PDB file of C-alpha atoms and ligand atoms in Angstrom:
ATOM      1  CA  MET A1199      18.725  25.297 -24.848  1.00 90.00           C
ATOM      2  CA  ALA A1200      17.709  22.218 -26.830  1.00 93.00           C
ATOM      3  CA  ASP A1201      15.923  19.310 -25.192  1.00 96.00           C
ATOM      4  CA  LEU A1202      17.891  16.040 -25.182  1.00 98.00           C
ATOM      5  CA  THR A1203      14.874  13.817 -24.604  1.00 97.00           C
ATOM      6  CA  ASP A1204      14.919  10.895 -27.060  1.00 97.00           C
ATOM      7  CA  ARG A1205      17.976  12.197 -28.888  1.00 97.00           C
ATOM      8  CA  VAL A1206      20.132   9.272 -29.971  1.00 98.00           C
ATOM      9  CA  VAL A1207      23.705   9.840 -28.787  1.00 98.00           C
ATOM     10  CA  VAL A1208      26.651   7.532 -29.473  1.00 98.00           C
ATOM     11  CA  VAL A1209      29.437   7.847 -26.871  1.00 98.00           C
ATOM     12  CA  THR A1210      32.814   6.265 -27.650  1.00 98.00           C
ATOM     13  CA  GLY A1211      35.233   5.585 -24.804  1.00 98.00           C
ATOM     14  CA  ALA A1212      32.069   5.240 -22.750  1.00 98.00           C
ATOM     15  CA  ALA A1213      33.575   2.981 -20.097  1.00 97.00           C
ATOM     16  CA  GLY A1214      36.207   5.601 -19.245  1.00 98.00           C
ATOM     17  CA  GLY A1215      36.112   8.331 -16.619  1.00 98.00           C
ATOM     18  CA  ILE A1216      34.606  11.117 -18.728  1.00 98.00           C
ATOM     19  CA  GLY A1217      32.573   8.694 -20.869  1.00 98.00           C
ATOM     20  CA  SER A1218      30.790   7.063 -17.957  1.00 98.00           C
ATOM     21  CA  ALA A1219      30.073  10.462 -16.340  1.00 98.00           C
ATOM     22  CA  LEU A1220      28.663  11.670 -19.670  1.00 98.00           C
ATOM     23  CA  ALA A1221      26.537   8.544 -20.046  1.00 98.00           C
ATOM     24  CA  ARG A1222      25.038   9.103 -16.586  1.00 98.00           C
ATOM     25  CA  ARG A1223      24.307  12.768 -17.343  1.00 98.00           C
ATOM     26  CA  LEU A1224      22.720  12.111 -20.746  1.00 98.00           C
ATOM     27  CA  HIS A1225      20.676   9.238 -19.372  1.00 97.00           C
ATOM     28  CA  VAL A1226      19.153  11.529 -16.748  1.00 96.00           C
ATOM     29  CA  ALA A1227      18.483  14.079 -19.521  1.00 97.00           C
ATOM     30  CA  GLY A1228      16.376  11.476 -21.359  1.00 97.00           C
ATOM     31  CA  ALA A1229      18.690  10.722 -24.276  1.00 98.00           C
ATOM     32  CA  ARG A1230      18.808   7.293 -25.938  1.00 97.00           C
ATOM     33  CA  LEU A1231      22.385   6.093 -25.598  1.00 98.00           C
ATOM     34  CA  VAL A1232      24.681   3.823 -27.551  1.00 98.00           C
ATOM     35  CA  LEU A1233      27.774   3.208 -25.434  1.00 98.00           C
ATOM     36  CA  THR A1234      30.934   1.750 -26.877  1.00 98.00           C
ATOM     37  CA  SER A1235      34.524   1.035 -25.864  1.00 96.00           C
ATOM     38  CA  ARG A1236      36.696  -2.069 -25.797  1.00 97.00           C
ATOM     39  CA  ASP A1237      36.201  -3.329 -22.257  1.00 95.00           C
ATOM     40  CA  ALA A1238      32.949  -5.306 -22.434  1.00 96.00           C
ATOM     41  CA  GLY A1239      32.858  -5.904 -18.662  1.00 97.00           C
ATOM     42  CA  ARG A1240      33.056  -2.244 -17.684  1.00 96.00           C
ATOM     43  CA  LEU A1241      30.582  -1.345 -20.413  1.00 96.00           C
ATOM     44  CA  ALA A1242      28.126  -3.981 -19.149  1.00 95.00           C
ATOM     45  CA  ALA A1243      28.466  -2.699 -15.565  1.00 96.00           C
ATOM     46  CA  LEU A1244      27.690   0.850 -16.690  1.00 96.00           C
ATOM     47  CA  THR A1245      24.729  -0.287 -18.784  1.00 95.00           C
ATOM     48  CA  ASP A1246      23.362  -2.359 -15.893  1.00 94.00           C
ATOM     49  CA  GLU A1247      23.682   0.661 -13.589  1.00 95.00           C
ATOM     50  CA  LEU A1248      21.752   2.894 -16.011  1.00 94.00           C
ATOM     51  CA  ALA A1249      19.203   0.227 -16.922  1.00 88.00           C
ATOM     52  CA  GLY A1250      18.611  -0.473 -13.244  1.00 81.00           C
ATOM     53  CA  ASP A1251      15.834   2.088 -13.127  1.00 63.00           C
ATOM     54  CA  GLY A1252      13.828   0.151 -15.721  1.00 65.00           C
ATOM     55  CA  ASP A1253      15.088   2.160 -18.691  1.00 64.00           C
ATOM     56  CA  GLY A1254      16.969  -0.745 -20.294  1.00 66.00           C
ATOM     57  CA  ASP A1255      15.725  -0.081 -23.806  1.00 80.00           C
ATOM     58  CA  ARG A1256      17.184   3.430 -23.724  1.00 93.00           C
ATOM     59  CA  VAL A1257      20.757   2.241 -23.245  1.00 96.00           C
ATOM     60  CA  THR A1258      22.603  -0.017 -25.670  1.00 95.00           C
ATOM     61  CA  ALA A1259      26.155  -1.228 -25.145  1.00 96.00           C
ATOM     62  CA  VAL A1260      28.198  -2.423 -28.122  1.00 97.00           C
ATOM     63  CA  PRO A1261      31.817  -3.282 -27.259  1.00 97.00           C
ATOM     64  CA  ALA A1262      34.295  -2.592 -30.082  1.00 98.00           C
ATOM     65  CA  ASP A1263      37.881  -1.714 -30.750  1.00 98.00           C
ATOM     66  CA  LEU A1264      37.200   1.653 -32.334  1.00 98.00           C
ATOM     67  CA  ALA A1265      40.509   1.601 -34.190  1.00 98.00           C
ATOM     68  CA  ASP A1266      39.518  -1.580 -36.075  1.00 98.00           C
ATOM     69  CA  ALA A1267      37.763  -0.743 -39.351  1.00 98.00           C
ATOM     70  CA  ALA A1268      35.724  -3.956 -39.533  1.00 98.00           C
ATOM     71  CA  GLN A1269      34.570  -3.703 -35.903  1.00 98.00           C
ATOM     72  CA  VAL A1270      33.510  -0.074 -36.351  1.00 98.00           C
ATOM     73  CA  ALA A1271      31.573  -0.919 -39.531  1.00 98.00           C
ATOM     74  CA  ARG A1272      29.758  -3.678 -37.608  1.00 98.00           C
ATOM     75  CA  LEU A1273      29.143  -1.324 -34.670  1.00 98.00           C
ATOM     76  CA  TYR A1274      27.290   1.228 -36.797  1.00 98.00           C
ATOM     77  CA  GLU A1275      25.321  -1.504 -38.640  1.00 98.00           C
ATOM     78  CA  GLU A1276      24.156  -2.556 -35.186  1.00 97.00           C
ATOM     79  CA  VAL A1277      23.434   1.069 -34.198  1.00 97.00           C
ATOM     80  CA  GLY A1278      21.377   1.509 -37.384  1.00 97.00           C
ATOM     81  CA  ARG A1279      19.376  -1.651 -36.688  1.00 96.00           C
ATOM     82  CA  ARG A1280      18.654  -0.652 -33.096  1.00 94.00           C
ATOM     83  CA  THR A1281      18.039   3.097 -33.365  1.00 94.00           C
ATOM     84  CA  GLY A1282      17.476   3.869 -37.070  1.00 95.00           C
ATOM     85  CA  HIS A1283      19.405   7.131 -36.852  1.00 97.00           C
ATOM     86  CA  VAL A1284      21.938   9.058 -34.747  1.00 98.00           C
ATOM     87  CA  ASP A1285      21.566  12.661 -33.515  1.00 98.00           C
ATOM     88  CA  ALA A1286      24.992  13.063 -31.946  1.00 98.00           C
ATOM     89  CA  LEU A1287      28.346  11.299 -31.769  1.00 98.00           C
ATOM     90  CA  VAL A1288      30.741  12.117 -28.916  1.00 99.00           C
ATOM     91  CA  ASN A1289      34.233  10.743 -29.602  1.00 98.00           C
ATOM     92  CA  LEU A1290      35.971  10.187 -26.272  1.00 98.00           C
ATOM     93  CA  ALA A1291      38.068   7.113 -27.085  1.00 98.00           C
ATOM     94  CA  GLY A1292      41.716   7.901 -26.616  1.00 98.00           C
ATOM     95  CA  ARG A1293      44.850   7.161 -24.665  1.00 98.00           C
ATOM     96  CA  SER A1294      48.339   8.439 -24.024  1.00 98.00           C
ATOM     97  CA  ILE A1295      51.625   6.562 -23.834  1.00 98.00           C
ATOM     98  CA  PRO A1296      54.142   9.036 -22.416  1.00 97.00           C
ATOM     99  CA  GLY A1297      57.872   8.630 -22.912  1.00 97.00           C
ATOM    100  CA  GLU A1298      61.063   9.714 -24.568  1.00 98.00           C
ATOM    101  CA  VAL A1299      60.843   9.551 -28.361  1.00 98.00           C
ATOM    102  CA  ALA A1300      64.216   7.786 -28.480  1.00 98.00           C
ATOM    103  CA  ASP A1301      62.818   4.974 -26.320  1.00 97.00           C
ATOM    104  CA  THR A1302      59.410   4.676 -27.998  1.00 97.00           C
ATOM    105  CA  ASP A1303      58.697   1.848 -30.399  1.00 97.00           C
ATOM    106  CA  VAL A1304      56.469   2.183 -33.432  1.00 98.00           C
ATOM    107  CA  GLU A1305      53.773  -0.053 -31.906  1.00 98.00           C
ATOM    108  CA  ASP A1306      53.201   2.482 -29.114  1.00 98.00           C
ATOM    109  CA  TYR A1307      53.247   5.335 -31.627  1.00 98.00           C
ATOM    110  CA  LEU A1308      50.569   3.591 -33.698  1.00 98.00           C
ATOM    111  CA  ALA A1309      48.498   2.654 -30.630  1.00 98.00           C
ATOM    112  CA  VAL A1310      48.261   6.305 -29.593  1.00 98.00           C
ATOM    113  CA  TRP A1311      47.523   7.440 -33.132  1.00 98.00           C
ATOM    114  CA  HIS A1312      44.858   4.808 -33.719  1.00 98.00           C
ATOM    115  CA  SER A1313      43.060   5.207 -30.398  1.00 98.00           C
ATOM    116  CA  ASN A1314      42.807   9.005 -30.754  1.00 98.00           C
ATOM    117  CA  VAL A1315      42.709   9.730 -34.496  1.00 98.00           C
ATOM    118  CA  THR A1316      41.757   6.574 -36.409  1.00 98.00           C
ATOM    119  CA  SER A1317      38.895   5.923 -33.987  1.00 98.00           C
ATOM    120  CA  ALA A1318      37.407   9.376 -34.609  1.00 98.00           C
ATOM    121  CA  PHE A1319      37.858   9.030 -38.370  1.00 98.00           C
ATOM    122  CA  LEU A1320      36.185   5.596 -38.488  1.00 98.00           C
ATOM    123  CA  SER A1321      33.258   6.616 -36.286  1.00 98.00           C
ATOM    124  CA  SER A1322      32.745   9.834 -38.268  1.00 98.00           C
ATOM    125  CA  LYS A1323      32.773   7.881 -41.542  1.00 98.00           C
ATOM    126  CA  HIS A1324      30.254   5.290 -40.412  1.00 98.00           C
ATOM    127  CA  VAL A1325      27.944   7.549 -38.435  1.00 98.00           C
ATOM    128  CA  LEU A1326      27.343   9.930 -41.341  1.00 98.00           C
ATOM    129  CA  PRO A1327      24.792   7.770 -43.195  1.00 98.00           C
ATOM    130  CA  LEU A1328      22.824   7.555 -39.932  1.00 98.00           C
ATOM    131  CA  MET A1329      22.656  11.342 -39.427  1.00 98.00           C
ATOM    132  CA  LYS A1330      19.615  12.917 -41.040  1.00 95.00           C
ATOM    133  CA  PRO A1331      20.551  16.023 -43.057  1.00 91.00           C
ATOM    134  CA  GLN A1332      19.453  19.365 -41.612  1.00 91.00           C
ATOM    135  CA  SER A1333      18.323  17.713 -38.369  1.00 91.00           C
ATOM    136  CA  GLY A1334      20.768  19.532 -36.079  1.00 94.00           C
ATOM    137  CA  ALA A1335      23.033  16.480 -35.818  1.00 98.00           C
ATOM    138  CA  GLN A1336      26.400  16.912 -34.113  1.00 98.00           C
ATOM    139  CA  VAL A1337      29.842  15.368 -33.813  1.00 98.00           C
ATOM    140  CA  VAL A1338      31.846  16.332 -30.723  1.00 98.00           C
ATOM    141  CA  ASN A1339      35.502  15.270 -30.737  1.00 98.00           C
ATOM    142  CA  VAL A1340      37.319  15.462 -27.412  1.00 98.00           C
ATOM    143  CA  SER A1341      40.932  16.339 -28.104  1.00 98.00           C
ATOM    144  CA  SER A1342      43.113  17.967 -25.437  1.00 98.00           C
ATOM    145  CA  LEU A1343      45.019  21.117 -24.570  1.00 98.00           C
ATOM    146  CA  ALA A1344      48.022  18.855 -25.144  1.00 98.00           C
ATOM    147  CA  GLY A1345      47.216  19.067 -28.852  1.00 98.00           C
ATOM    148  CA  ARG A1346      47.600  22.848 -28.695  1.00 98.00           C
ATOM    149  CA  ARG A1347      50.337  23.317 -26.077  1.00 98.00           C
ATOM    150  CA  PRO A1348      53.188  20.856 -26.565  1.00 97.00           C
ATOM    151  CA  ASN A1349      54.696  19.139 -23.561  1.00 97.00           C
ATOM    152  CA  ALA A1350      57.857  17.070 -23.326  1.00 98.00           C
ATOM    153  CA  THR A1351      56.192  14.254 -21.408  1.00 97.00           C
ATOM    154  CA  ALA A1352      53.882  12.831 -24.060  1.00 98.00           C
ATOM    155  CA  PRO A1353      54.865  13.864 -27.612  1.00 98.00           C
ATOM    156  CA  LEU A1354      52.843  11.058 -29.235  1.00 98.00           C
ATOM    157  CA  TYR A1355      49.686  12.197 -27.480  1.00 98.00           C
ATOM    158  CA  CYS A1356      50.297  15.894 -28.314  1.00 98.00           C
ATOM    159  CA  THR A1357      50.721  14.924 -31.970  1.00 98.00           C
ATOM    160  CA  ALA A1358      47.620  12.741 -32.112  1.00 98.00           C
ATOM    161  CA  LYS A1359      45.401  15.329 -30.434  1.00 98.00           C
ATOM    162  CA  ALA A1360      46.704  18.102 -32.724  1.00 98.00           C
ATOM    163  CA  ALA A1361      45.795  15.881 -35.671  1.00 98.00           C
ATOM    164  CA  LEU A1362      42.361  15.220 -34.197  1.00 98.00           C
ATOM    165  CA  ASP A1363      41.810  18.986 -33.914  1.00 98.00           C
ATOM    166  CA  MET A1364      42.625  19.498 -37.588  1.00 98.00           C
ATOM    167  CA  PHE A1365      40.578  16.476 -38.675  1.00 98.00           C
ATOM    168  CA  THR A1366      37.628  17.925 -36.784  1.00 98.00           C
ATOM    169  CA  ARG A1367      37.936  21.319 -38.491  1.00 98.00           C
ATOM    170  CA  ALA A1368      38.323  19.886 -42.012  1.00 98.00           C
ATOM    171  CA  PHE A1369      35.564  17.301 -41.525  1.00 98.00           C
ATOM    172  CA  GLY A1370      33.322  20.060 -40.210  1.00 98.00           C
ATOM    173  CA  LEU A1371      33.729  21.936 -43.482  1.00 98.00           C
ATOM    174  CA  GLN A1372      32.803  18.796 -45.449  1.00 97.00           C
ATOM    175  CA  VAL A1373      29.560  18.125 -43.597  1.00 97.00           C
ATOM    176  CA  ARG A1374      28.466  21.715 -43.120  1.00 97.00           C
ATOM    177  CA  GLU A1375      26.136  21.611 -46.126  1.00 96.00           C
ATOM    178  CA  ARG A1376      24.320  18.652 -44.594  1.00 96.00           C
ATOM    179  CA  GLY A1377      23.657  20.804 -41.540  1.00 97.00           C
ATOM    180  CA  ILE A1378      25.909  18.661 -39.336  1.00 98.00           C
ATOM    181  CA  ARG A1379      27.789  20.644 -36.690  1.00 98.00           C
ATOM    182  CA  VAL A1380      31.235  19.561 -35.579  1.00 98.00           C
ATOM    183  CA  THR A1381      32.967  20.673 -32.389  1.00 98.00           C
ATOM    184  CA  THR A1382      36.372  20.174 -30.806  1.00 98.00           C
ATOM    185  CA  LEU A1383      36.487  20.135 -27.035  1.00 98.00           C
ATOM    186  CA  ALA A1384      40.024  20.570 -25.685  1.00 98.00           C
ATOM    187  CA  PRO A1385      40.259  19.971 -21.923  1.00 98.00           C
ATOM    188  CA  GLY A1386      43.298  20.290 -19.729  1.00 98.00           C
ATOM    189  CA  GLY A1387      43.939  17.627 -17.094  1.00 98.00           C
ATOM    190  CA  VAL A1388      40.927  15.712 -15.746  1.00 98.00           C
ATOM    191  CA  ASP A1389      40.919  13.367 -12.739  1.00 98.00           C
ATOM    192  CA  THR A1390      40.105  10.012 -14.398  1.00 98.00           C
ATOM    193  CA  PRO A1391      41.736   6.582 -14.883  1.00 97.00           C
ATOM    194  CA  PHE A1392      43.446   8.117 -17.940  1.00 98.00           C
ATOM    195  CA  TRP A1393      46.421   8.998 -15.722  1.00 97.00           C
ATOM    196  CA  GLY A1394      46.993   5.453 -14.446  1.00 95.00           C
ATOM    197  CA  ASP A1395      49.771   5.476 -11.848  1.00 93.00           C
ATOM    198  CA  ARG A1396      51.536   8.525 -13.281  1.00 94.00           C
ATOM    199  CA  PRO A1397      52.690  10.965 -10.561  1.00 91.00           C
ATOM    200  CA  VAL A1398      50.089  13.693 -10.991  1.00 93.00           C
ATOM    201  CA  ASP A1399      48.463  15.853  -8.313  1.00 94.00           C
ATOM    202  CA  ARG A1400      44.892  14.727  -8.955  1.00 94.00           C
ATOM    203  CA  SER A1401      43.495  17.437  -6.664  1.00 94.00           C
ATOM    204  CA  ALA A1402      44.730  20.086  -9.137  1.00 95.00           C
ATOM    205  CA  LEU A1403      42.785  18.599 -12.061  1.00 97.00           C
ATOM    206  CA  MET A1404      39.232  19.161 -13.296  1.00 98.00           C
ATOM    207  CA  THR A1405      36.602  16.552 -12.570  1.00 98.00           C
ATOM    208  CA  ALA A1406      34.976  14.441 -15.268  1.00 98.00           C
ATOM    209  CA  ASP A1407      31.736  16.325 -14.590  1.00 98.00           C
ATOM    210  CA  ASP A1408      33.451  19.616 -15.457  1.00 98.00           C
ATOM    211  CA  VAL A1409      34.051  18.255 -18.957  1.00 98.00           C
ATOM    212  CA  VAL A1410      30.578  16.717 -19.098  1.00 99.00           C
ATOM    213  CA  ASP A1411      29.137  20.191 -18.375  1.00 98.00           C
ATOM    214  CA  ALA A1412      30.838  21.472 -21.532  1.00 98.00           C
ATOM    215  CA  VAL A1413      29.747  18.505 -23.666  1.00 98.00           C
ATOM    216  CA  GLU A1414      26.173  18.884 -22.469  1.00 98.00           C
ATOM    217  CA  PHE A1415      26.291  22.606 -23.274  1.00 98.00           C
ATOM    218  CA  VAL A1416      27.405  21.818 -26.839  1.00 98.00           C
ATOM    219  CA  LEU A1417      24.740  19.139 -27.272  1.00 98.00           C
ATOM    220  CA  ARG A1418      22.026  21.497 -26.017  1.00 98.00           C
ATOM    221  CA  THR A1419      23.041  24.314 -28.373  1.00 98.00           C
ATOM    222  CA  PRO A1420      20.235  25.190 -30.788  1.00 96.00           C
ATOM    223  CA  ALA A1421      20.708  23.943 -34.370  1.00 95.00           C
ATOM    224  CA  ARG A1422      21.196  27.518 -35.580  1.00 95.00           C
ATOM    225  CA  VAL A1423      24.415  27.815 -33.545  1.00 96.00           C
ATOM    226  CA  GLN A1424      27.780  26.231 -34.331  1.00 96.00           C
ATOM    227  CA  ILE A1425      30.393  25.889 -31.552  1.00 98.00           C
ATOM    228  CA  SER A1426      33.691  25.159 -33.300  1.00 98.00           C
ATOM    229  CA  SER A1427      35.970  24.781 -30.328  1.00 98.00           C
ATOM    230  CA  ILE A1428      36.032  24.962 -26.546  1.00 98.00           C
ATOM    231  CA  GLU A1429      39.119  24.974 -24.322  1.00 98.00           C
ATOM    232  CA  LEU A1430      38.731  24.377 -20.604  1.00 98.00           C
ATOM    233  CA  GLU A1431      41.198  23.858 -17.794  1.00 98.00           C
ATOM    234  CA  ALA A1432      41.483  23.871 -14.029  1.00 97.00           C
ATOM    235  CA  PHE A1433      41.659  27.331 -12.528  1.00 96.00           C
ATOM    236  CA  GLY A1434      42.776  28.757  -9.235  1.00 80.00           C
ATOM    237  CA  ARG A1435      43.620  25.597  -7.336  1.00 54.00           C
TER     238      ARG A1435
HETATM  239  N1  LIG B 180      41.791  12.726 -18.355  1.00 55.20           N
HETATM  240  C1  LIG B 180      42.410  13.806 -18.871  1.00 55.20           C
HETATM  241  O1  LIG B 180      43.218  14.479 -18.210  1.00 55.20           O
HETATM  242  C2  LIG B 180      42.084  14.241 -20.270  1.00 55.20           C
HETATM  243  C3  LIG B 180      42.429  15.543 -20.655  1.00 55.20           C
HETATM  244  C4  LIG B 180      42.161  15.969 -21.943  1.00 55.20           C
HETATM  245  C5  LIG B 180      41.567  15.096 -22.843  1.00 55.20           C
HETATM  246  N2  LIG B 180      41.238  13.836 -22.446  1.00 55.20           N
HETATM  247  C6  LIG B 180      40.639  12.948 -23.433  1.00 55.20           C
HETATM  248  O2  LIG B 180      39.330  12.629 -23.029  1.00 55.20           O
HETATM  249  C7  LIG B 180      38.982  11.345 -23.531  1.00 55.20           C
HETATM  250  C8  LIG B 180      38.432  10.498 -22.392  1.00 55.20           C
HETATM  251  O3  LIG B 180      39.476  10.366 -21.436  1.00 55.20           O
HETATM  252  P1  LIG B 180      39.254   9.865 -19.937  1.00 55.20           P
HETATM  253  O4  LIG B 180      39.919  10.838 -19.077  1.00 55.20           O
HETATM  254  O5  LIG B 180      37.847   9.490 -19.706  1.00 55.20           O
HETATM  255  O6  LIG B 180      40.192   8.571 -19.972  1.00 55.20           O
HETATM  256  P2  LIG B 180      39.883   7.036 -19.643  1.00 55.20           P
HETATM  257  O7  LIG B 180      39.161   6.933 -18.364  1.00 55.20           O
HETATM  258  O8  LIG B 180      41.204   6.351 -19.796  1.00 55.20           O
HETATM  259  O9  LIG B 180      38.905   6.604 -20.820  1.00 55.20           O
HETATM  260  C9  LIG B 180      39.360   6.447 -22.140  1.00 55.20           C
HETATM  261  C10 LIG B 180      38.400   5.546 -22.855  1.00 55.20           C
HETATM  262  O10 LIG B 180      38.851   5.382 -24.213  1.00 55.20           O
HETATM  263  C11 LIG B 180      38.632   4.039 -24.564  1.00 55.20           C
HETATM  264  N3  LIG B 180      39.494   3.635 -25.663  1.00 55.20           N
HETATM  265  C12 LIG B 180      40.803   3.918 -25.847  1.00 55.20           C
HETATM  266  N4  LIG B 180      41.230   3.343 -26.979  1.00 55.20           N
HETATM  267  C13 LIG B 180      40.168   2.693 -27.515  1.00 55.20           C
HETATM  268  C14 LIG B 180      39.966   1.910 -28.669  1.00 55.20           C
HETATM  269  N5  LIG B 180      40.955   1.656 -29.537  1.00 55.20           N
HETATM  270  N6  LIG B 180      38.741   1.395 -28.894  1.00 55.20           N
HETATM  271  C15 LIG B 180      37.737   1.608 -28.022  1.00 55.20           C
HETATM  272  N7  LIG B 180      37.854   2.340 -26.911  1.00 55.20           N
HETATM  273  C16 LIG B 180      39.064   2.872 -26.673  1.00 55.20           C
HETATM  274  C17 LIG B 180      38.908   3.262 -23.312  1.00 55.20           C
HETATM  275  O11 LIG B 180      38.166   2.079 -23.376  1.00 55.20           O
HETATM  276  P3  LIG B 180      38.786   0.641 -23.073  1.00 55.20           P
HETATM  277  O12 LIG B 180      39.601   0.777 -21.839  1.00 55.20           O
HETATM  278  O13 LIG B 180      37.593  -0.205 -22.943  1.00 55.20           O
HETATM  279  O14 LIG B 180      39.608   0.335 -24.259  1.00 55.20           O
HETATM  280  C18 LIG B 180      38.303   4.168 -22.240  1.00 55.20           C
HETATM  281  O15 LIG B 180      36.942   3.863 -22.070  1.00 55.20           O
HETATM  282  C19 LIG B 180      40.241  10.781 -24.172  1.00 55.20           C
HETATM  283  O16 LIG B 180      40.196  10.982 -25.567  1.00 55.20           O
HETATM  284  C20 LIG B 180      41.351  11.614 -23.569  1.00 55.20           C
HETATM  285  O17 LIG B 180      42.468  11.708 -24.417  1.00 55.20           O
HETATM  286  C21 LIG B 180      41.486  13.389 -21.188  1.00 55.20           C
END
């Protein structure tokens, strides 16, 4: 498997449950990290934790609303200044607003769409100039089994993740000639703050590290191998 030492990895949604677990894992693996999500406080706490072992220059935090075109453009200008290039982008930013369609207003619909789909589009657009052609660069978009198996609880989320899946496949075809590999990771339920106070049996869910295992596997795949899609879900509990 490929070595992650000194690979520059951008993680969106980095302050979240899966994002922070991924940041910890990649930091130990020797990657150079750019961490981004909206909550500057949580991002700073994570960066301080990782930089605590004297590796401060290997972790950069840039807070941004990843659904805001101007903020994302500025984010990648900053990434370019600090790192010069990007080897991998992991899009984890996303949220769900469950509810009956009849009771859902358009602001919630757009919030779910923008956090899951627009954020991945904007980051993909702006990271491309920073990815060296034929260097084994990767984009990993974390969608969800909800984008493949509809549920009645969260139709907006199912729709947004299905769209993210298709965006990932079509974008992958566009960048294939540059040697950039694009992967969809579609997890089932994971025990993270994503669920808020919704009545879910957390003990029946995967852990964030279960998903991180899969992301790390994709990132360590040799450049001659393309992983298009992975589904993973809790089993036997
Ligand atoms: N947990 C699950 O059961 C599960 C299952 C399948 C797929 N997923 C997907 O996995 C990804 C990570 O989820 P998680 O479980 O780690 O949830 P989480 O703990 O709620 O983290 C989500 C992260 O996304 C960020 N985010 C959302 N909208 C954003 C925006 N507009 N701009 C910047 N950052 C934004 C949040 O940052 P701020 O709070 O700072 O805005 C947060 O850091 C999500 O895409 C989620 O849909 C989760």
